[in-house]
Amino acid sequence: MDEIEINSLAEPELRDPVLIEGLPGVGHVGKLAAEHLVEELDSELVRQVYADEFPPQVTVNDEGVADLTCAELHAVTTAGDGPDLAVLTGDHQAATNDGHYRLTTAFLDAAESLGVETAYALGGVPTGELVEEYTVLGAISAADQKATLEDAGVEFRPDEPEGGIVGVSGLILGLGKRRGLDAACLMGETSGYLVDPKSAQAVLEVLETVLGFEVDFSSLEDRAEEMEEVVGKIQEMQSQQQAQAIPDEELRYIG
């Protein structure tokens, strides 16, 4: 196998397609969001990207059939007058800095072969604490994109995210800009400790507004309830540990 191979499975007819990237990252926000679009909307697998930068492993489906791990590009048809989508999903990012550049170049090549001229990278930005109200932060490849995203509720904060945007999401902006693509990154706030369906939904709600499509959030909301139960158990355990750590002398002065 070559270092990177792009397998073309279909040549769909898409209406002004927009690239949506959602690979694993903080809180799996981007991955959850991208997979939700593929699962809930009319989608077709059209490209597979294989690379030696991915872990040496295969995925095994419910029938026991194994396939070499890869990233996938799905053509997603939306209702209404808005653009269709080219959704990039996968279970892994590159293992090296050079690999991130080479893989992102391949992803952009595959997307442009479908007619993509606009791209949105999706991800999470860690807060280090549990989030009550989910804010979506933004970064853009050109200043004229800012107003539209702000109207959709996206916040632009000086020096955030701290340290910049790493991985494919960052390179979608950087390399996409050098190709002349209109590119933006939408980052949902998340604790960074757990998989975060609520943050993924917040990011998707921005995309709904900007691109003009609708998607059912029922399955994401169910997953969010499951995660809330996990968070509740963690908080209960932490409270118990804190109570046990309080010396007897201090307990006499409570109440």
mmCIF file of C-alpha atoms in Angstrom:
data_model
loop_
_atom_site.group_PDB
_atom_site.id
_atom_site.type_symbol
_atom_site.label_atom_id
_atom_site.label_comp_id
_atom_site.label_asym_id
_atom_site.label_seq_id
_atom_site.Cartn_x
_atom_site.Cartn_y
_atom_site.Cartn_z
ATOM 1 C CA MET A 1 0.000 0.000 0.000
ATOM 2 C CA ASP A 2 1.149 3.529 -0.728
ATOM 3 C CA GLU A 3 1.600 5.943 2.179
ATOM 4 C CA ILE A 4 -1.854 7.382 1.424
ATOM 5 C CA GLU A 5 -4.510 5.913 -0.862
ATOM 6 C CA ILE A 6 -7.874 7.457 -1.760
ATOM 7 C CA ASN A 7 -10.482 4.892 -2.755
ATOM 8 C CA SER A 8 -13.332 6.380 -4.824
ATOM 9 C CA LEU A 9 -16.596 4.484 -4.411
ATOM 10 C CA ALA A 10 -19.130 6.797 -6.060
ATOM 11 C CA GLU A 11 -19.438 10.110 -7.889
ATOM 12 C CA PRO A 12 -22.535 11.753 -6.371
ATOM 13 C CA GLU A 13 -24.273 14.826 -7.721
ATOM 14 C CA LEU A 14 -24.179 17.324 -4.858
ATOM 15 C CA ARG A 15 -25.572 20.848 -4.583
ATOM 16 C CA ASP A 16 -22.807 23.306 -3.639
ATOM 17 C CA PRO A 17 -21.252 20.774 -1.234
ATOM 18 C CA VAL A 18 -19.656 21.927 2.014
ATOM 19 C CA LEU A 19 -16.951 19.879 3.749
ATOM 20 C CA ILE A 20 -17.748 19.005 7.380
ATOM 21 C CA GLU A 21 -14.775 17.485 9.248
ATOM 22 C CA GLY A 22 -15.325 15.597 12.486
ATOM 23 C CA LEU A 23 -12.469 13.386 13.664
ATOM 24 C CA PRO A 24 -11.594 12.311 17.230
ATOM 25 C CA GLY A 25 -10.555 15.101 19.581
ATOM 26 C CA VAL A 26 -11.444 16.776 22.879
ATOM 27 C CA GLY A 27 -14.747 15.391 24.149
ATOM 28 C CA HIS A 28 -15.172 13.645 20.777
ATOM 29 C CA VAL A 29 -17.291 16.708 19.938
ATOM 30 C CA GLY A 30 -16.470 16.860 16.240
ATOM 31 C CA LYS A 31 -16.659 13.105 15.753
ATOM 32 C CA LEU A 32 -20.067 12.875 17.443
ATOM 33 C CA ALA A 33 -21.413 15.769 15.384
ATOM 34 C CA ALA A 34 -20.165 14.418 12.051
ATOM 35 C CA GLU A 35 -21.380 10.890 12.729
ATOM 36 C CA HIS A 36 -24.779 12.251 13.743
ATOM 37 C CA LEU A 37 -25.144 13.961 10.364
ATOM 38 C CA VAL A 38 -24.231 10.752 8.552
ATOM 39 C CA GLU A 39 -26.660 8.683 10.625
ATOM 40 C CA GLU A 40 -29.627 11.063 10.583
ATOM 41 C CA LEU A 41 -29.518 12.472 7.044
ATOM 42 C CA ASP A 42 -29.512 10.841 3.606
ATOM 43 C CA SER A 43 -25.877 9.772 3.233
ATOM 44 C CA GLU A 44 -23.656 7.693 0.965
ATOM 45 C CA LEU A 45 -20.055 6.583 1.496
ATOM 46 C CA VAL A 46 -18.122 7.973 -1.486
ATOM 47 C CA ARG A 47 -14.427 8.083 -0.499
ATOM 48 C CA GLN A 48 -12.137 6.063 1.785
ATOM 49 C CA VAL A 49 -8.716 7.375 2.766
ATOM 50 C CA TYR A 50 -6.152 4.777 3.825
ATOM 51 C CA ALA A 51 -2.822 5.790 5.337
ATOM 52 C CA ASP A 52 0.157 4.253 7.098
ATOM 53 C CA GLU A 53 -0.226 7.075 9.635
ATOM 54 C CA PHE A 54 -3.257 5.291 11.090
ATOM 55 C CA PRO A 55 -2.748 2.600 13.766
ATOM 56 C CA PRO A 56 -1.882 -0.883 12.437
ATOM 57 C CA GLN A 57 -5.312 -2.392 13.000
ATOM 58 C CA VAL A 58 -8.579 -3.389 11.414
ATOM 59 C CA THR A 59 -12.177 -2.689 12.368
ATOM 60 C CA VAL A 60 -14.551 -5.636 12.784
ATOM 61 C CA ASN A 61 -18.271 -5.282 12.027
ATOM 62 C CA ASP A 62 -21.226 -7.074 13.622
ATOM 63 C CA GLU A 63 -20.819 -9.988 11.197
ATOM 64 C CA GLY A 64 -17.165 -10.441 12.154
ATOM 65 C CA VAL A 65 -15.856 -9.025 8.862
ATOM 66 C CA ALA A 66 -12.604 -7.061 9.197
ATOM 67 C CA ASP A 67 -11.571 -3.985 7.220
ATOM 68 C CA LEU A 68 -8.384 -1.951 7.319
ATOM 69 C CA THR A 69 -8.916 1.214 9.353
ATOM 70 C CA CYS A 70 -9.467 4.353 7.298
ATOM 71 C CA ALA A 71 -11.131 7.763 7.216
ATOM 72 C CA GLU A 72 -14.403 8.055 5.311
ATOM 73 C CA LEU A 73 -16.015 10.813 3.280
ATOM 74 C CA HIS A 74 -19.807 10.654 3.038
ATOM 75 C CA ALA A 75 -21.985 12.556 0.592
ATOM 76 C CA VAL A 76 -24.951 13.883 2.566
ATOM 77 C CA THR A 77 -28.039 15.264 0.868
ATOM 78 C CA THR A 78 -29.950 17.953 2.747
ATOM 79 C CA ALA A 79 -33.538 19.089 2.322
ATOM 80 C CA GLY A 80 -34.447 22.628 1.288
ATOM 81 C CA ASP A 81 -32.375 25.119 -0.664
ATOM 82 C CA GLY A 82 -29.178 24.884 1.386
ATOM 83 C CA PRO A 83 -25.967 23.170 0.314
ATOM 84 C CA ASP A 84 -25.337 19.452 0.486
ATOM 85 C CA LEU A 85 -22.530 18.136 2.682
ATOM 86 C CA ALA A 86 -19.339 16.117 2.318
ATOM 87 C CA VAL A 87 -18.842 14.726 5.820
ATOM 88 C CA LEU A 88 -15.421 13.439 6.869
ATOM 89 C CA THR A 89 -15.447 10.891 9.695
ATOM 90 C CA GLY A 90 -13.059 8.358 11.172
ATOM 91 C CA ASP A 91 -11.714 6.786 14.326
ATOM 92 C CA HIS A 92 -8.147 8.101 14.188
ATOM 93 C CA GLN A 93 -5.929 11.055 13.424
ATOM 94 C CA ALA A 94 -2.351 10.897 12.187
ATOM 95 C CA ALA A 95 0.450 9.663 14.420
ATOM 96 C CA THR A 96 3.024 12.298 13.408
ATOM 97 C CA ASN A 97 3.193 16.010 12.556
ATOM 98 C CA ASP A 98 4.149 15.239 8.967
ATOM 99 C CA GLY A 99 1.294 12.769 8.781
ATOM 100 C CA HIS A 100 -1.227 15.420 9.804
ATOM 101 C CA TYR A 101 -0.130 17.573 6.868
ATOM 102 C CA ARG A 102 -0.136 14.725 4.369
ATOM 103 C CA LEU A 103 -3.492 13.376 5.512
ATOM 104 C CA THR A 104 -5.187 16.770 5.560
ATOM 105 C CA THR A 105 -3.900 17.381 2.048
ATOM 106 C CA ALA A 106 -5.473 14.069 0.994
ATOM 107 C CA PHE A 107 -8.746 14.950 2.740
ATOM 108 C CA LEU A 108 -8.895 18.293 0.939
ATOM 109 C CA ASP A 109 -8.056 16.615 -2.380
ATOM 110 C CA ALA A 110 -10.910 14.145 -1.860
ATOM 111 C CA ALA A 111 -13.323 16.910 -0.846
ATOM 112 C CA GLU A 112 -12.403 19.114 -3.803
ATOM 113 C CA SER A 113 -13.001 16.165 -6.147
ATOM 114 C CA LEU A 114 -16.646 16.417 -5.019
ATOM 115 C CA GLY A 115 -16.805 20.148 -5.778
ATOM 116 C CA VAL A 116 -16.217 21.486 -2.254
ATOM 117 C CA GLU A 117 -15.273 25.171 -1.941
ATOM 118 C CA THR A 118 -16.242 25.743 1.719
ATOM 119 C CA ALA A 119 -15.182 23.792 4.806
ATOM 120 C CA TYR A 120 -16.142 23.575 8.473
ATOM 121 C CA ALA A 121 -13.902 21.757 10.935
ATOM 122 C CA LEU A 122 -15.693 20.653 14.104
ATOM 123 C CA GLY A 123 -14.144 20.063 17.504
ATOM 124 C CA GLY A 124 -14.136 20.784 21.206
ATOM 125 C CA VAL A 125 -12.303 23.302 23.374
ATOM 126 C CA PRO A 126 -11.596 22.134 26.945
ATOM 127 C CA THR A 127 -12.722 24.197 29.942
ATOM 128 C CA GLY A 128 -11.345 21.903 32.657
ATOM 129 C CA GLU A 129 -14.709 21.894 34.450
ATOM 130 C CA LEU A 130 -18.247 20.685 33.853
ATOM 131 C CA VAL A 131 -20.177 22.920 31.449
ATOM 132 C CA GLU A 132 -23.708 24.128 32.178
ATOM 133 C CA GLU A 133 -24.309 26.422 29.176
ATOM 134 C CA TYR A 134 -22.584 25.359 25.993
ATOM 135 C CA THR A 135 -20.857 28.085 23.992
ATOM 136 C CA VAL A 136 -19.407 27.531 20.529
ATOM 137 C CA LEU A 137 -16.120 29.295 19.776
ATOM 138 C CA GLY A 138 -15.016 30.085 16.262
ATOM 139 C CA ALA A 139 -11.954 30.574 14.085
ATOM 140 C CA ILE A 140 -12.041 31.564 10.416
ATOM 141 C CA SER A 141 -9.796 31.750 7.379
ATOM 142 C CA ALA A 142 -11.029 35.241 6.376
ATOM 143 C CA ALA A 143 -12.490 38.161 8.334
ATOM 144 C CA ASP A 144 -15.593 38.452 6.132
ATOM 145 C CA GLN A 145 -16.886 35.144 7.512
ATOM 146 C CA LYS A 146 -17.125 36.442 11.056
ATOM 147 C CA ALA A 147 -20.445 38.301 10.980
ATOM 148 C CA THR A 148 -22.433 35.311 9.694
ATOM 149 C CA LEU A 149 -21.096 33.049 12.433
ATOM 150 C CA GLU A 150 -21.622 35.650 15.141
ATOM 151 C CA ASP A 151 -25.249 35.975 14.019
ATOM 152 C CA ALA A 152 -25.530 32.206 14.579
ATOM 153 C CA GLY A 153 -24.260 32.558 18.162
ATOM 154 C CA VAL A 154 -20.572 31.779 17.671
ATOM 155 C CA GLU A 155 -18.156 33.638 19.944
ATOM 156 C CA PHE A 156 -14.713 34.882 18.932
ATOM 157 C CA ARG A 157 -12.441 35.401 21.933
ATOM 158 C CA PRO A 158 -8.950 36.918 21.838
ATOM 159 C CA ASP A 159 -6.212 34.309 22.320
ATOM 160 C CA GLU A 160 -8.682 31.402 22.472
ATOM 161 C CA PRO A 161 -8.301 28.559 22.120
ATOM 162 C CA GLU A 162 -5.019 28.964 23.966
ATOM 163 C CA GLY A 163 -2.181 27.431 21.971
ATOM 164 C CA GLY A 164 -4.130 27.463 18.704
ATOM 165 C CA ILE A 165 -5.963 24.638 16.938
ATOM 166 C CA VAL A 166 -4.008 21.430 16.419
ATOM 167 C CA GLY A 167 -4.533 18.396 14.209
ATOM 168 C CA VAL A 168 -6.698 18.119 11.136
ATOM 169 C CA SER A 169 -9.162 20.766 12.336
ATOM 170 C CA GLY A 170 -6.446 23.397 12.445
ATOM 171 C CA LEU A 171 -4.952 22.341 9.132
ATOM 172 C CA ILE A 172 -8.349 22.429 7.412
ATOM 173 C CA LEU A 173 -8.219 26.187 8.087
ATOM 174 C CA GLY A 174 -4.533 26.685 7.319
ATOM 175 C CA LEU A 175 -4.153 24.472 4.252
ATOM 176 C CA GLY A 176 -7.695 25.213 3.096
ATOM 177 C CA LYS A 177 -6.958 28.937 3.131
ATOM 178 C CA ARG A 178 -3.857 28.411 0.991
ATOM 179 C CA ARG A 179 -6.086 26.621 -1.550
ATOM 180 C CA GLY A 180 -8.605 29.462 -1.594
ATOM 181 C CA LEU A 181 -11.299 27.635 0.408
ATOM 182 C CA ASP A 182 -13.571 29.499 2.804
ATOM 183 C CA ALA A 183 -12.817 27.583 6.002
ATOM 184 C CA ALA A 184 -13.986 27.878 9.599
ATOM 185 C CA CYS A 185 -13.584 25.890 12.792
ATOM 186 C CA LEU A 186 -16.484 25.510 15.235
ATOM 187 C CA MET A 187 -15.420 24.426 18.724
ATOM 188 C CA GLY A 188 -17.942 23.488 21.391
ATOM 189 C CA GLU A 189 -16.948 24.125 24.985
ATOM 190 C CA THR A 190 -16.555 20.862 26.894
ATOM 191 C CA SER A 191 -14.998 19.741 30.153
ATOM 192 C CA GLY A 192 -12.507 17.617 28.248
ATOM 193 C CA TYR A 193 -13.025 14.700 30.644
ATOM 194 C CA LEU A 194 -15.847 12.806 28.949
ATOM 195 C CA VAL A 195 -17.538 12.254 25.598
ATOM 196 C CA ASP A 196 -19.847 15.262 25.252
ATOM 197 C CA PRO A 197 -23.048 14.884 23.167
ATOM 198 C CA LYS A 198 -24.432 18.231 24.402
ATOM 199 C CA SER A 199 -21.431 20.097 23.047
ATOM 200 C CA ALA A 200 -21.780 18.233 19.743
ATOM 201 C CA GLN A 201 -25.419 19.326 19.556
ATOM 202 C CA ALA A 202 -24.476 22.945 20.236
ATOM 203 C CA VAL A 203 -22.042 22.839 17.311
ATOM 204 C CA LEU A 204 -24.626 21.225 15.030
ATOM 205 C CA GLU A 205 -27.207 23.853 15.934
ATOM 206 C CA VAL A 206 -24.808 26.513 14.657
ATOM 207 C CA LEU A 207 -24.337 24.575 11.411
ATOM 208 C CA GLU A 208 -28.108 24.248 11.037
ATOM 209 C CA THR A 209 -28.461 28.014 11.230
ATOM 210 C CA VAL A 210 -25.546 28.833 8.930
ATOM 211 C CA LEU A 211 -26.169 26.189 6.261
ATOM 212 C CA GLY A 212 -29.956 26.002 6.447
ATOM 213 C CA PHE A 213 -30.632 22.313 7.106
ATOM 214 C CA GLU A 214 -32.486 20.512 9.902
ATOM 215 C CA VAL A 215 -31.525 17.366 11.779
ATOM 216 C CA ASP A 216 -33.249 15.393 14.538
ATOM 217 C CA PHE A 217 -31.305 15.486 17.831
ATOM 218 C CA SER A 218 -33.211 12.715 19.658
ATOM 219 C CA SER A 219 -30.370 10.188 19.645
ATOM 220 C CA LEU A 220 -27.823 12.793 20.772
ATOM 221 C CA GLU A 221 -30.167 13.854 23.580
ATOM 222 C CA ASP A 222 -30.476 10.210 24.683
ATOM 223 C CA ARG A 223 -26.689 9.913 24.794
ATOM 224 C CA ALA A 224 -26.506 13.180 26.728
ATOM 225 C CA GLU A 225 -28.861 11.767 29.377
ATOM 226 C CA GLU A 226 -26.633 8.698 29.691
ATOM 227 C CA MET A 227 -23.576 10.910 30.154
ATOM 228 C CA GLU A 228 -25.408 13.011 32.761
ATOM 229 C CA GLU A 229 -25.954 9.837 34.777
ATOM 230 C CA VAL A 230 -22.236 9.105 34.573
ATOM 231 C CA VAL A 231 -21.393 12.684 35.606
ATOM 232 C CA GLY A 232 -23.850 12.456 38.509
ATOM 233 C CA LYS A 233 -22.168 9.295 39.796
ATOM 234 C CA ILE A 234 -18.740 10.919 39.493
ATOM 235 C CA GLN A 235 -19.926 13.988 41.413
ATOM 236 C CA GLU A 236 -21.436 11.767 44.102
ATOM 237 C CA MET A 237 -18.167 9.870 44.488
ATOM 238 C CA GLN A 238 -16.212 13.127 44.694
ATOM 239 C CA SER A 239 -18.562 14.458 47.393
ATOM 240 C CA GLN A 240 -18.144 11.281 49.411
ATOM 241 C CA GLN A 241 -14.368 11.463 49.105
ATOM 242 C CA GLN A 242 -14.349 15.112 50.185
ATOM 243 C CA ALA A 243 -16.564 14.357 53.177
ATOM 244 C CA GLN A 244 -14.279 11.527 54.258
ATOM 245 C CA ALA A 245 -11.280 13.841 53.991
ATOM 246 C CA ILE A 246 -12.693 16.408 56.479
ATOM 247 C CA PRO A 247 -11.100 15.919 59.945
ATOM 248 C CA ASP A 248 -13.411 15.165 62.891
ATOM 249 C CA GLU A 249 -12.426 18.475 64.535
ATOM 250 C CA GLU A 250 -13.837 20.443 61.587
ATOM 251 C CA LEU A 251 -17.074 18.435 61.529
ATOM 252 C CA ARG A 252 -17.923 19.649 65.058
ATOM 253 C CA TYR A 253 -18.263 23.196 63.804
ATOM 254 C CA ILE A 254 -20.703 22.462 60.984
ATOM 255 C CA GLY A 255 -24.403 23.287 61.478
#
